[in-house]
Amino acid sequence: YEKSASSIPLTPEEKKEALTLAMNNWIEGMMKATGGYVTTWDVVNEAIEDNGAYRKTKFYEILGEEYIPLAFQYAHEADPDAELYYNDYSMAQPGRRAAVVKMVKDLKKRGIRIDAVGMQGHIGMDYPKISEFEESMLAFAKAGVKVMITELDLTILPSPDPKVGAEVSASFEYKKEMNPYSDGLPEEVSKAWTERMNDFFRLFLKHQDIITRVTVWGVADQDSWRNDWPM
């Protein structure tokens, strides 16, 4: 605090010490404030890029890969009975899949608790391939964790770039062709949407032995985060 107040830059070691203390205080405070009523926690969210590299956050910049084990360690210490999860989007991407599998195995090898992987379900009519989504589900289960389908929504609209996944910082200029159903959704398109969603639920039922939950992201269309993204 003294150095921050006087605008003296912190050394790398001081930054590490300050951030680990802040993480521990935040995680412990959040988990204990619920008095045990919350029994499952998304400990780390969206830490990996499509290619498997770590997202360049301040946590990674200061602590490196170690911030993830630290977060899970602090969460377990705050509530030893709570289930702890990692959550990310575009989990059908091979690079992200491999990195998350490695992360899970590394945590387990070190004796750090992780119970499940959350696969965000921000899907479109032609992405991702169901076979690739299934491959990730099986890979995570094989790594020794449960699988959860989180943030499930299916957009009928075309994407300016399917590779952006659910990257909220991505933004594109409006183009008329991105809004083809301004006068209402044709019946055949509605049926195609239903069949696409059914295909995913058939997949979930097929692997109900490894899936613990499916969470829909948004109660109704007017409340969807997609209304303002990616344009």
mmCIF file of C-alpha atoms in Angstrom:
data_model
loop_
_atom_site.group_PDB
_atom_site.id
_atom_site.type_symbol
_atom_site.label_atom_id
_atom_site.label_comp_id
_atom_site.label_asym_id
_atom_site.label_seq_id
_atom_site.Cartn_x
_atom_site.Cartn_y
_atom_site.Cartn_z
ATOM 1 C CA TYR A 1 0.000 0.000 0.000
ATOM 2 C CA GLU A 2 2.795 2.433 0.831
ATOM 3 C CA LYS A 3 4.477 1.897 -2.521
ATOM 4 C CA SER A 4 1.186 2.093 -4.413
ATOM 5 C CA ALA A 5 0.230 5.292 -2.666
ATOM 6 C CA SER A 6 3.518 6.926 -3.526
ATOM 7 C CA SER A 7 3.431 5.692 -7.138
ATOM 8 C CA ILE A 8 6.603 3.625 -6.689
ATOM 9 C CA PRO A 9 6.392 0.633 -9.057
ATOM 10 C CA LEU A 10 6.117 -2.762 -7.415
ATOM 11 C CA THR A 11 8.765 -5.357 -8.128
ATOM 12 C CA PRO A 12 7.655 -8.627 -9.808
ATOM 13 C CA GLU A 13 7.893 -10.460 -6.478
ATOM 14 C CA GLU A 14 5.852 -7.787 -4.733
ATOM 15 C CA LYS A 15 3.223 -8.035 -7.464
ATOM 16 C CA LYS A 16 3.058 -11.804 -7.003
ATOM 17 C CA GLU A 17 2.722 -11.447 -3.252
ATOM 18 C CA ALA A 18 0.017 -8.791 -3.553
ATOM 19 C CA LEU A 19 -2.007 -10.717 -6.133
ATOM 20 C CA THR A 20 -1.876 -14.061 -4.319
ATOM 21 C CA LEU A 21 -3.014 -12.342 -1.125
ATOM 22 C CA ALA A 22 -5.841 -10.581 -2.983
ATOM 23 C CA MET A 23 -6.913 -13.855 -4.625
ATOM 24 C CA ASN A 24 -6.951 -15.720 -1.343
ATOM 25 C CA ASN A 25 -8.890 -12.963 0.419
ATOM 26 C CA TRP A 26 -11.418 -12.677 -2.417
ATOM 27 C CA ILE A 27 -12.035 -16.399 -2.810
ATOM 28 C CA GLU A 28 -12.235 -17.041 0.917
ATOM 29 C CA GLY A 29 -14.488 -14.022 1.432
ATOM 30 C CA MET A 30 -16.880 -14.965 -1.366
ATOM 31 C CA MET A 31 -17.181 -18.614 -0.349
ATOM 32 C CA LYS A 32 -17.538 -18.035 3.372
ATOM 33 C CA ALA A 33 -20.022 -15.192 2.871
ATOM 34 C CA THR A 34 -22.548 -17.718 1.555
ATOM 35 C CA GLY A 35 -22.415 -19.664 4.790
ATOM 36 C CA GLY A 36 -22.165 -22.969 2.960
ATOM 37 C CA TYR A 37 -25.417 -22.506 1.015
ATOM 38 C CA VAL A 38 -23.482 -22.468 -2.265
ATOM 39 C CA THR A 39 -21.991 -25.928 -2.653
ATOM 40 C CA THR A 40 -20.525 -25.707 -6.175
ATOM 41 C CA TRP A 41 -18.182 -23.057 -7.526
ATOM 42 C CA ASP A 42 -16.871 -22.010 -10.942
ATOM 43 C CA VAL A 43 -13.350 -21.350 -9.678
ATOM 44 C CA VAL A 44 -11.607 -20.375 -12.923
ATOM 45 C CA ASN A 45 -13.418 -19.184 -16.040
ATOM 46 C CA GLU A 46 -12.176 -18.803 -19.638
ATOM 47 C CA ALA A 47 -8.435 -19.065 -19.060
ATOM 48 C CA ILE A 48 -7.480 -20.807 -22.319
ATOM 49 C CA GLU A 49 -7.410 -19.610 -25.941
ATOM 50 C CA ASP A 50 -8.591 -21.641 -28.960
ATOM 51 C CA ASN A 51 -5.034 -22.729 -29.755
ATOM 52 C CA GLY A 52 -4.410 -23.970 -26.224
ATOM 53 C CA ALA A 53 -2.358 -20.989 -25.071
ATOM 54 C CA TYR A 54 -3.129 -19.296 -21.787
ATOM 55 C CA ARG A 55 -5.221 -16.138 -22.043
ATOM 56 C CA LYS A 56 -2.989 -13.154 -21.331
ATOM 57 C CA THR A 57 -4.806 -11.867 -18.257
ATOM 58 C CA LYS A 58 -3.249 -9.931 -15.381
ATOM 59 C CA PHE A 59 -3.358 -13.162 -13.387
ATOM 60 C CA TYR A 60 -1.249 -14.923 -16.031
ATOM 61 C CA GLU A 61 0.998 -11.908 -16.543
ATOM 62 C CA ILE A 62 1.914 -11.754 -12.858
ATOM 63 C CA LEU A 63 1.639 -15.363 -11.661
ATOM 64 C CA GLY A 64 1.930 -17.412 -14.849
ATOM 65 C CA GLU A 65 0.169 -20.771 -15.081
ATOM 66 C CA GLU A 66 0.389 -21.134 -11.313
ATOM 67 C CA TYR A 67 -2.588 -18.835 -10.737
ATOM 68 C CA ILE A 68 -4.988 -21.653 -11.646
ATOM 69 C CA PRO A 69 -3.684 -24.198 -9.107
ATOM 70 C CA LEU A 70 -3.607 -21.399 -6.528
ATOM 71 C CA ALA A 71 -7.237 -20.496 -7.182
ATOM 72 C CA PHE A 72 -8.378 -24.108 -6.764
ATOM 73 C CA GLN A 73 -6.203 -24.539 -3.681
ATOM 74 C CA TYR A 74 -7.639 -21.413 -2.034
ATOM 75 C CA ALA A 75 -11.183 -22.467 -2.914
ATOM 76 C CA HIS A 76 -10.710 -25.909 -1.387
ATOM 77 C CA GLU A 77 -9.193 -24.416 1.759
ATOM 78 C CA ALA A 78 -12.130 -22.005 2.076
ATOM 79 C CA ASP A 79 -14.708 -24.822 1.797
ATOM 80 C CA PRO A 80 -13.331 -28.388 1.777
ATOM 81 C CA ASP A 81 -16.801 -29.812 1.006
ATOM 82 C CA ALA A 82 -17.555 -27.647 -2.055
ATOM 83 C CA GLU A 83 -17.325 -28.966 -5.612
ATOM 84 C CA LEU A 84 -14.919 -26.973 -7.777
ATOM 85 C CA TYR A 85 -15.149 -26.439 -11.537
ATOM 86 C CA TYR A 86 -13.277 -25.044 -14.519
ATOM 87 C CA ASN A 87 -15.470 -23.432 -17.212
ATOM 88 C CA ASP A 88 -14.733 -22.278 -20.782
ATOM 89 C CA TYR A 89 -16.288 -21.673 -24.200
ATOM 90 C CA SER A 90 -15.573 -23.230 -27.619
ATOM 91 C CA MET A 91 -14.512 -26.409 -25.872
ATOM 92 C CA ALA A 92 -14.794 -28.375 -29.116
ATOM 93 C CA GLN A 93 -11.634 -26.619 -30.334
ATOM 94 C CA PRO A 94 -8.812 -29.216 -30.315
ATOM 95 C CA GLY A 95 -6.267 -26.794 -28.859
ATOM 96 C CA ARG A 96 -8.473 -25.739 -25.974
ATOM 97 C CA ARG A 97 -9.561 -29.338 -25.375
ATOM 98 C CA ALA A 98 -5.960 -30.550 -25.054
ATOM 99 C CA ALA A 99 -4.969 -27.678 -22.775
ATOM 100 C CA VAL A 100 -7.913 -28.222 -20.430
ATOM 101 C CA VAL A 101 -7.243 -31.967 -20.260
ATOM 102 C CA LYS A 102 -3.620 -31.206 -19.364
ATOM 103 C CA MET A 103 -4.762 -28.684 -16.743
ATOM 104 C CA VAL A 104 -7.106 -31.206 -15.121
ATOM 105 C CA LYS A 105 -4.460 -33.927 -15.073
ATOM 106 C CA ASP A 106 -1.842 -31.561 -13.640
ATOM 107 C CA LEU A 107 -4.176 -30.449 -10.846
ATOM 108 C CA LYS A 108 -5.078 -34.028 -9.961
ATOM 109 C CA LYS A 109 -1.422 -35.099 -10.039
ATOM 110 C CA ARG A 110 -0.672 -32.372 -7.493
ATOM 111 C CA GLY A 111 -3.564 -33.476 -5.291
ATOM 112 C CA ILE A 112 -5.552 -30.292 -5.943
ATOM 113 C CA ARG A 113 -9.324 -30.755 -6.060
ATOM 114 C CA ILE A 114 -11.205 -30.232 -9.317
ATOM 115 C CA ASP A 115 -14.552 -31.980 -9.746
ATOM 116 C CA ALA A 116 -15.871 -31.009 -13.154
ATOM 117 C CA VAL A 117 -15.332 -29.145 -16.402
ATOM 118 C CA GLY A 118 -18.051 -26.823 -17.668
ATOM 119 C CA MET A 119 -18.489 -26.754 -21.442
ATOM 120 C CA GLN A 120 -20.205 -23.533 -22.439
ATOM 121 C CA GLY A 121 -22.886 -24.227 -25.029
ATOM 122 C CA HIS A 122 -22.863 -21.058 -27.151
ATOM 123 C CA ILE A 123 -23.642 -22.846 -30.387
ATOM 124 C CA GLY A 124 -24.818 -21.965 -33.889
ATOM 125 C CA MET A 125 -26.614 -23.806 -36.626
ATOM 126 C CA ASP A 126 -23.384 -25.020 -38.225
ATOM 127 C CA TYR A 127 -20.832 -24.831 -35.431
ATOM 128 C CA PRO A 128 -19.425 -26.639 -33.613
ATOM 129 C CA LYS A 129 -19.512 -30.103 -35.129
ATOM 130 C CA ILE A 130 -21.359 -32.408 -32.759
ATOM 131 C CA SER A 131 -18.644 -35.041 -33.209
ATOM 132 C CA GLU A 132 -15.996 -32.575 -31.992
ATOM 133 C CA PHE A 133 -18.159 -31.517 -29.055
ATOM 134 C CA GLU A 134 -18.583 -35.176 -28.135
ATOM 135 C CA GLU A 135 -14.848 -35.794 -28.421
ATOM 136 C CA SER A 136 -14.208 -33.080 -25.845
ATOM 137 C CA MET A 137 -16.855 -34.457 -23.499
ATOM 138 C CA LEU A 138 -15.220 -37.873 -23.576
ATOM 139 C CA ALA A 139 -11.710 -36.437 -23.196
ATOM 140 C CA PHE A 140 -12.668 -34.497 -20.053
ATOM 141 C CA ALA A 141 -14.443 -37.503 -18.555
ATOM 142 C CA LYS A 142 -11.409 -39.679 -19.283
ATOM 143 C CA ALA A 143 -9.246 -37.130 -17.443
ATOM 144 C CA GLY A 144 -11.261 -37.931 -14.323
ATOM 145 C CA VAL A 145 -13.808 -35.143 -13.985
ATOM 146 C CA LYS A 146 -17.529 -34.802 -14.500
ATOM 147 C CA VAL A 147 -18.861 -32.845 -17.477
ATOM 148 C CA MET A 148 -21.399 -30.033 -17.307
ATOM 149 C CA ILE A 149 -23.047 -28.255 -20.208
ATOM 150 C CA THR A 150 -23.140 -24.606 -19.189
ATOM 151 C CA GLU A 151 -24.457 -21.427 -20.805
ATOM 152 C CA LEU A 152 -26.432 -23.317 -23.461
ATOM 153 C CA ASP A 153 -27.969 -21.174 -26.179
ATOM 154 C CA LEU A 154 -28.437 -21.762 -29.886
ATOM 155 C CA THR A 155 -28.475 -18.773 -32.226
ATOM 156 C CA ILE A 156 -30.375 -18.938 -35.480
ATOM 157 C CA LEU A 157 -28.480 -15.935 -36.843
ATOM 158 C CA PRO A 158 -25.368 -16.258 -39.007
ATOM 159 C CA SER A 159 -22.046 -15.385 -37.433
ATOM 160 C CA PRO A 160 -19.637 -12.846 -38.934
ATOM 161 C CA ASP A 161 -16.845 -15.126 -37.701
ATOM 162 C CA PRO A 162 -17.611 -18.471 -36.007
ATOM 163 C CA LYS A 163 -14.041 -18.543 -34.693
ATOM 164 C CA VAL A 164 -14.815 -15.847 -32.113
ATOM 165 C CA GLY A 165 -16.793 -18.377 -30.065
ATOM 166 C CA ALA A 166 -18.142 -16.394 -27.130
ATOM 167 C CA GLU A 167 -15.382 -13.795 -26.928
ATOM 168 C CA VAL A 168 -17.332 -10.834 -25.544
ATOM 169 C CA SER A 169 -14.637 -8.369 -26.589
ATOM 170 C CA ALA A 170 -15.202 -9.264 -30.265
ATOM 171 C CA SER A 171 -17.205 -6.668 -32.160
ATOM 172 C CA PHE A 172 -18.263 -6.297 -35.776
ATOM 173 C CA GLU A 173 -19.954 -3.585 -37.802
ATOM 174 C CA TYR A 174 -23.605 -4.233 -38.561
ATOM 175 C CA LYS A 175 -24.395 -5.827 -41.914
ATOM 176 C CA LYS A 176 -27.904 -6.401 -43.177
ATOM 177 C CA GLU A 177 -27.206 -10.017 -44.091
ATOM 178 C CA MET A 178 -26.467 -10.731 -40.437
ATOM 179 C CA ASN A 179 -30.138 -10.087 -39.627
ATOM 180 C CA PRO A 180 -32.045 -12.168 -42.219
ATOM 181 C CA TYR A 181 -35.245 -12.726 -40.190
ATOM 182 C CA SER A 182 -36.289 -9.200 -39.271
ATOM 183 C CA ASP A 183 -39.854 -9.929 -40.456
ATOM 184 C CA GLY A 184 -40.180 -13.122 -38.438
ATOM 185 C CA LEU A 185 -38.762 -16.634 -38.414
ATOM 186 C CA PRO A 186 -39.909 -18.910 -41.264
ATOM 187 C CA GLU A 187 -41.445 -22.184 -40.125
ATOM 188 C CA GLU A 188 -38.799 -24.304 -41.850
ATOM 189 C CA VAL A 189 -36.035 -22.378 -40.095
ATOM 190 C CA SER A 190 -37.775 -22.814 -36.752
ATOM 191 C CA LYS A 191 -37.982 -26.564 -37.376
ATOM 192 C CA ALA A 192 -34.285 -26.649 -38.293
ATOM 193 C CA TRP A 193 -33.449 -24.858 -35.023
ATOM 194 C CA THR A 194 -35.478 -27.395 -33.048
ATOM 195 C CA GLU A 195 -33.778 -30.318 -34.769
ATOM 196 C CA ARG A 196 -30.332 -28.843 -34.140
ATOM 197 C CA MET A 197 -31.117 -28.425 -30.436
ATOM 198 C CA ASN A 198 -32.544 -31.940 -30.344
ATOM 199 C CA ASP A 199 -29.312 -33.277 -31.806
ATOM 200 C CA PHE A 200 -27.385 -31.847 -28.862
ATOM 201 C CA PHE A 201 -29.838 -33.173 -26.306
ATOM 202 C CA ARG A 202 -29.646 -36.594 -27.915
ATOM 203 C CA LEU A 203 -25.884 -36.338 -27.398
ATOM 204 C CA PHE A 204 -26.384 -35.363 -23.751
ATOM 205 C CA LEU A 205 -28.737 -38.294 -23.186
ATOM 206 C CA LYS A 206 -26.275 -40.635 -24.885
ATOM 207 C CA HIS A 207 -23.626 -39.632 -22.358
ATOM 208 C CA GLN A 208 -25.817 -39.049 -19.327
ATOM 209 C CA ASP A 209 -23.400 -41.197 -17.326
ATOM 210 C CA ILE A 210 -20.760 -38.449 -17.449
ATOM 211 C CA ILE A 211 -22.952 -35.305 -17.609
ATOM 212 C CA THR A 212 -24.219 -33.882 -14.328
ATOM 213 C CA ARG A 213 -26.210 -30.883 -15.563
ATOM 214 C CA VAL A 214 -27.341 -28.830 -18.535
ATOM 215 C CA THR A 215 -27.792 -25.117 -17.862
ATOM 216 C CA VAL A 216 -29.706 -22.923 -20.320
ATOM 217 C CA TRP A 217 -28.185 -19.451 -20.663
ATOM 218 C CA GLY A 218 -31.046 -16.966 -20.471
ATOM 219 C CA VAL A 219 -34.729 -17.410 -19.663
ATOM 220 C CA ALA A 220 -36.091 -15.805 -22.830
ATOM 221 C CA ASP A 221 -34.832 -14.315 -26.085
ATOM 222 C CA GLN A 222 -35.344 -10.714 -24.977
ATOM 223 C CA ASP A 223 -32.914 -11.264 -22.103
ATOM 224 C CA SER A 224 -30.185 -12.969 -24.133
ATOM 225 C CA TRP A 225 -26.647 -11.623 -24.056
ATOM 226 C CA ARG A 226 -26.553 -12.324 -27.792
ATOM 227 C CA ASN A 227 -28.891 -9.408 -28.491
ATOM 228 C CA ASP A 228 -25.921 -7.053 -28.160
ATOM 229 C CA TRP A 229 -23.166 -9.361 -29.436
ATOM 230 C CA PRO A 230 -21.242 -9.523 -31.691
ATOM 231 C CA MET A 231 -22.917 -6.421 -33.121
#
